[in-house]
Amino acid sequence: FEAMAAGVPVVAADLPGMAGIVRETGCGVLCDPTSPVAIATAIRSILDEPAGERGARRERMLAAVRDRYNWDAQMEVLLAEYGRLTGRPW
């Protein structure tokens, strides 16, 4: 999330969790985290993007952070989950 907020693309594992966010926002590239070749290929694909695509990706990331992936937007979700898990209001 810090990388997204900075407008820096991510290379993430194609596993539940972050993978859905990467797909939704287009903030980076997914790969097999157990394969050095797959990781290197993912990094190279980001580095080789044309300037226009890099700029568009950056704008999508910053918009996602501004609209959804920030403390103000996520605070209620997190506190509600804490309440659900503990049985206490947060």
Coordinates of N, CA and C in Angstrom, one line a residue:
F1 N 0.8 -1.2 0.0 CA 0.0 0.0 0.0 C 0.9 1.3 0.0
E2 N 2.0 1.2 0.7 CA 2.9 2.3 0.7 C 3.4 2.6 -0.8
A3 N 3.7 1.5 -1.5 CA 4.2 1.7 -2.9 C 3.1 2.4 -3.7
M4 N 1.9 1.9 -3.5 CA 0.7 2.5 -4.3 C 0.6 4.0 -3.9
A5 N 0.7 4.3 -2.7 CA 0.6 5.7 -2.3 C 1.7 6.6 -2.8
A6 N 2.8 6.0 -3.1 CA 3.9 6.7 -3.7 C 3.9 6.7 -5.2
G7 N 2.9 5.9 -5.7 CA 2.8 5.9 -7.2 C 3.8 4.9 -7.8
V8 N 4.4 4.0 -7.0 CA 5.4 3.1 -7.5 C 4.7 1.7 -7.8
P9 N 4.9 1.2 -9.0 CA 4.3 -0.1 -9.3 C 4.8 -1.2 -8.4
V10 N 4.0 -2.3 -8.2 CA 4.4 -3.4 -7.3 C 4.5 -4.7 -8.1
V11 N 5.4 -5.6 -7.7 CA 5.4 -6.9 -8.1 C 4.9 -7.7 -6.9
A12 N 3.8 -8.4 -7.1 CA 3.2 -9.2 -5.9 C 3.0 -10.6 -6.3
A13 N 2.9 -11.4 -5.2 CA 2.6 -12.8 -5.4 C 1.2 -13.0 -5.9
D14 N 1.0 -13.9 -6.9 CA -0.3 -14.2 -7.4 C -1.0 -15.2 -6.5
L15 N -1.3 -14.7 -5.3 CA -2.0 -15.4 -4.2 C -3.1 -14.6 -3.7
P16 N -4.1 -15.2 -3.0 CA -5.2 -14.4 -2.4 C -4.6 -13.3 -1.5
G17 N -5.4 -12.3 -1.4 CA -5.0 -11.1 -0.7 C -4.6 -10.0 -1.6
M18 N -3.3 -9.7 -1.7 CA -2.8 -8.6 -2.6 C -3.2 -8.8 -4.0
A19 N -3.2 -10.0 -4.5 CA -3.5 -10.3 -5.9 C -4.8 -9.6 -6.4
G20 N -5.8 -9.7 -5.6 CA -7.1 -9.1 -6.0 C -7.0 -7.6 -6.1
I21 N -6.2 -7.0 -5.2 CA -6.0 -5.5 -5.3 C -5.2 -5.1 -6.5
V22 N -4.2 -5.9 -6.8 CA -3.3 -5.6 -8.0 C -4.2 -5.7 -9.2
R23 N -5.0 -6.7 -9.3 CA -5.9 -6.9 -10.5 C -6.9 -5.7 -10.6
E24 N -7.5 -5.4 -9.4 CA -8.5 -4.4 -9.4 C -8.0 -3.0 -9.8
T25 N -6.8 -2.7 -9.3 CA -6.3 -1.3 -9.4 C -5.3 -1.2 -10.6
G26 N -4.8 -2.3 -11.0 CA -3.7 -2.3 -12.1 C -2.4 -1.7 -11.5
C27 N -2.2 -1.8 -10.2 CA -1.0 -1.2 -9.6 C 0.3 -1.9 -9.8
G28 N 0.2 -3.0 -10.5 CA 1.5 -3.7 -10.7 C 1.3 -5.0 -11.5
V29 N 2.2 -5.9 -11.2 CA 2.2 -7.2 -12.0 C 2.3 -8.3 -10.9
L30 N 1.6 -9.4 -11.2 CA 1.5 -10.6 -10.4 C 2.5 -11.6 -10.9
C31 N 3.0 -12.4 -10.0 CA 3.9 -13.5 -10.5 C 4.0 -14.6 -9.5
D32 N 4.6 -15.7 -9.8 CA 4.8 -16.8 -9.0 C 6.0 -16.5 -8.0
P33 N 5.7 -16.3 -6.7 CA 6.8 -15.9 -5.8 C 7.9 -16.9 -5.6
T34 N 7.7 -18.1 -6.0 CA 8.7 -19.2 -5.8 C 9.6 -19.3 -7.0
S35 N 9.4 -18.5 -8.0 CA 10.2 -18.6 -9.3 C 11.0 -17.3 -9.5
P36 N 12.3 -17.4 -9.3 CA 13.2 -16.2 -9.6 C 13.0 -15.7 -11.0
V37 N 12.8 -16.6 -11.9 CA 12.6 -16.2 -13.3 C 11.3 -15.4 -13.5
A38 N 10.2 -15.9 -12.8 CA 8.9 -15.2 -12.9 C 9.0 -13.8 -12.2
I39 N 9.7 -13.7 -11.1 CA 9.9 -12.4 -10.5 C 10.7 -11.5 -11.3
A40 N 11.8 -12.0 -11.9 CA 12.6 -11.1 -12.8 C 11.8 -10.7 -14.0
T41 N 11.0 -11.6 -14.6 CA 10.2 -11.2 -15.7 C 9.2 -10.2 -15.4
A42 N 8.5 -10.3 -14.2 CA 7.6 -9.3 -13.8 C 8.2 -7.9 -13.6
I43 N 9.4 -7.9 -12.9 CA 10.1 -6.6 -12.8 C 10.4 -6.0 -14.1
R44 N 11.0 -6.9 -15.0 CA 11.4 -6.4 -16.3 C 10.2 -5.8 -17.1
S45 N 9.0 -6.5 -17.0 CA 7.8 -6.0 -17.7 C 7.4 -4.6 -17.2
I46 N 7.6 -4.3 -15.9 CA 7.3 -3.0 -15.4 C 8.3 -2.0 -16.0
L47 N 9.6 -2.4 -15.9 CA 10.7 -1.4 -16.3 C 10.6 -1.1 -17.8
D48 N 10.1 -2.1 -18.6 CA 10.0 -1.9 -20.0 C 8.8 -1.2 -20.6
E49 N 7.8 -0.9 -19.7 CA 6.6 -0.2 -20.1 C 6.9 1.1 -20.7
P50 N 6.2 1.4 -21.8 CA 6.3 2.8 -22.4 C 5.9 3.8 -21.4
A51 N 6.4 5.0 -21.5 CA 6.1 6.1 -20.6 C 4.7 6.4 -20.4
G52 N 3.9 6.3 -21.5 CA 2.5 6.6 -21.4 C 1.8 5.5 -20.5
E53 N 2.1 4.3 -20.6 CA 1.6 3.2 -19.8 C 2.0 3.4 -18.3
R54 N 3.2 3.8 -18.1 CA 3.7 4.0 -16.7 C 2.9 5.2 -16.1
G55 N 2.7 6.2 -16.8 CA 1.9 7.3 -16.3 C 0.5 7.0 -16.0
A56 N -0.1 6.2 -16.9 CA -1.5 5.7 -16.7 C -1.6 4.8 -15.4
R57 N -0.6 3.9 -15.3 CA -0.6 3.1 -14.1 C -0.5 3.9 -12.8
R58 N 0.4 4.9 -12.9 CA 0.6 5.7 -11.7 C -0.7 6.5 -11.3
E59 N -1.4 7.0 -12.3 CA -2.7 7.7 -12.1 C -3.7 6.7 -11.5
R60 N -3.8 5.5 -12.0 CA -4.7 4.5 -11.4 C -4.4 4.2 -10.0
M61 N -3.1 4.0 -9.7 CA -2.7 3.8 -8.3 C -3.1 4.9 -7.4
L62 N -2.7 6.1 -7.8 CA -3.0 7.2 -6.9 C -4.5 7.4 -6.7
A63 N -5.3 7.2 -7.7 CA -6.7 7.3 -7.6 C -7.2 6.2 -6.6
A64 N -6.7 5.0 -6.7 CA -7.2 3.9 -5.8 C -6.8 4.3 -4.4
V65 N -5.7 4.8 -4.1 CA -5.3 5.2 -2.8 C -6.1 6.4 -2.3
R66 N -6.4 7.3 -3.1 CA -7.2 8.5 -2.8 C -8.6 8.1 -2.5
D67 N -9.2 7.1 -3.2 CA -10.6 6.8 -3.1 C -10.8 5.6 -2.1
R68 N -9.9 4.7 -2.0 CA -10.2 3.5 -1.3 C -9.1 3.0 -0.3
Y69 N -7.9 2.9 -0.8 CA -6.9 2.3 0.0 C -6.1 3.3 0.8
N70 N -6.8 3.9 1.8 CA -6.2 4.9 2.7 C -6.8 4.7 4.1
W71 N -6.2 5.2 5.1 CA -6.7 5.0 6.5 C -8.1 5.5 6.7
D72 N -8.5 6.6 6.2 CA -9.8 7.1 6.4 C -10.9 6.2 5.8
A73 N -10.6 5.6 4.6 CA -11.5 4.7 4.0 C -11.6 3.4 4.6
Q74 N -10.4 2.9 5.1 CA -10.3 1.5 5.7 C -10.6 1.4 7.2
M75 N -10.5 2.5 7.9 CA -10.6 2.5 9.3 C -11.9 1.8 9.8
E76 N -13.0 2.2 9.3 CA -14.3 1.6 9.8 C -14.3 0.1 9.5
V77 N -13.8 -0.3 8.3 CA -13.8 -1.7 7.9 C -12.9 -2.5 8.9
L78 N -11.7 -1.9 9.3 CA -10.8 -2.6 10.2 C -11.4 -2.7 11.6
L79 N -12.0 -1.6 12.1 CA -12.5 -1.6 13.4 C -13.7 -2.5 13.5
A80 N -14.5 -2.6 12.5 CA -15.7 -3.5 12.5 C -15.2 -5.0 12.5
E81 N -14.1 -5.2 11.8 CA -13.5 -6.6 11.9 C -13.0 -6.9 13.3
Y82 N -12.3 -6.0 13.9 CA -11.9 -6.2 15.3 C -13.0 -6.4 16.2
G83 N -14.1 -5.7 16.0 CA -15.3 -5.9 16.8 C -15.9 -7.3 16.6
R84 N -15.9 -7.7 15.3 CA -16.5 -9.1 15.0 C -15.6 -10.1 15.7
L85 N -14.3 -10.0 15.6 CA -13.4 -11.0 16.1 C -13.4 -11.0 17.7
T86 N -13.5 -9.9 18.3 CA -13.4 -9.8 19.8 C -14.8 -9.8 20.5
G87 N -15.8 -9.5 19.7 CA -17.1 -9.4 20.4 C -17.3 -8.1 21.1
R88 N -16.4 -7.2 20.9 CA -16.4 -5.9 21.6 C -16.5 -4.7 20.5
P89 N -17.1 -3.7 20.8 CA -17.1 -2.5 19.9 C -15.8 -1.8 20.0
W90 N -15.3 -1.3 18.8 CA -14.1 -0.6 18.8 C -14.4 0.8 18.4

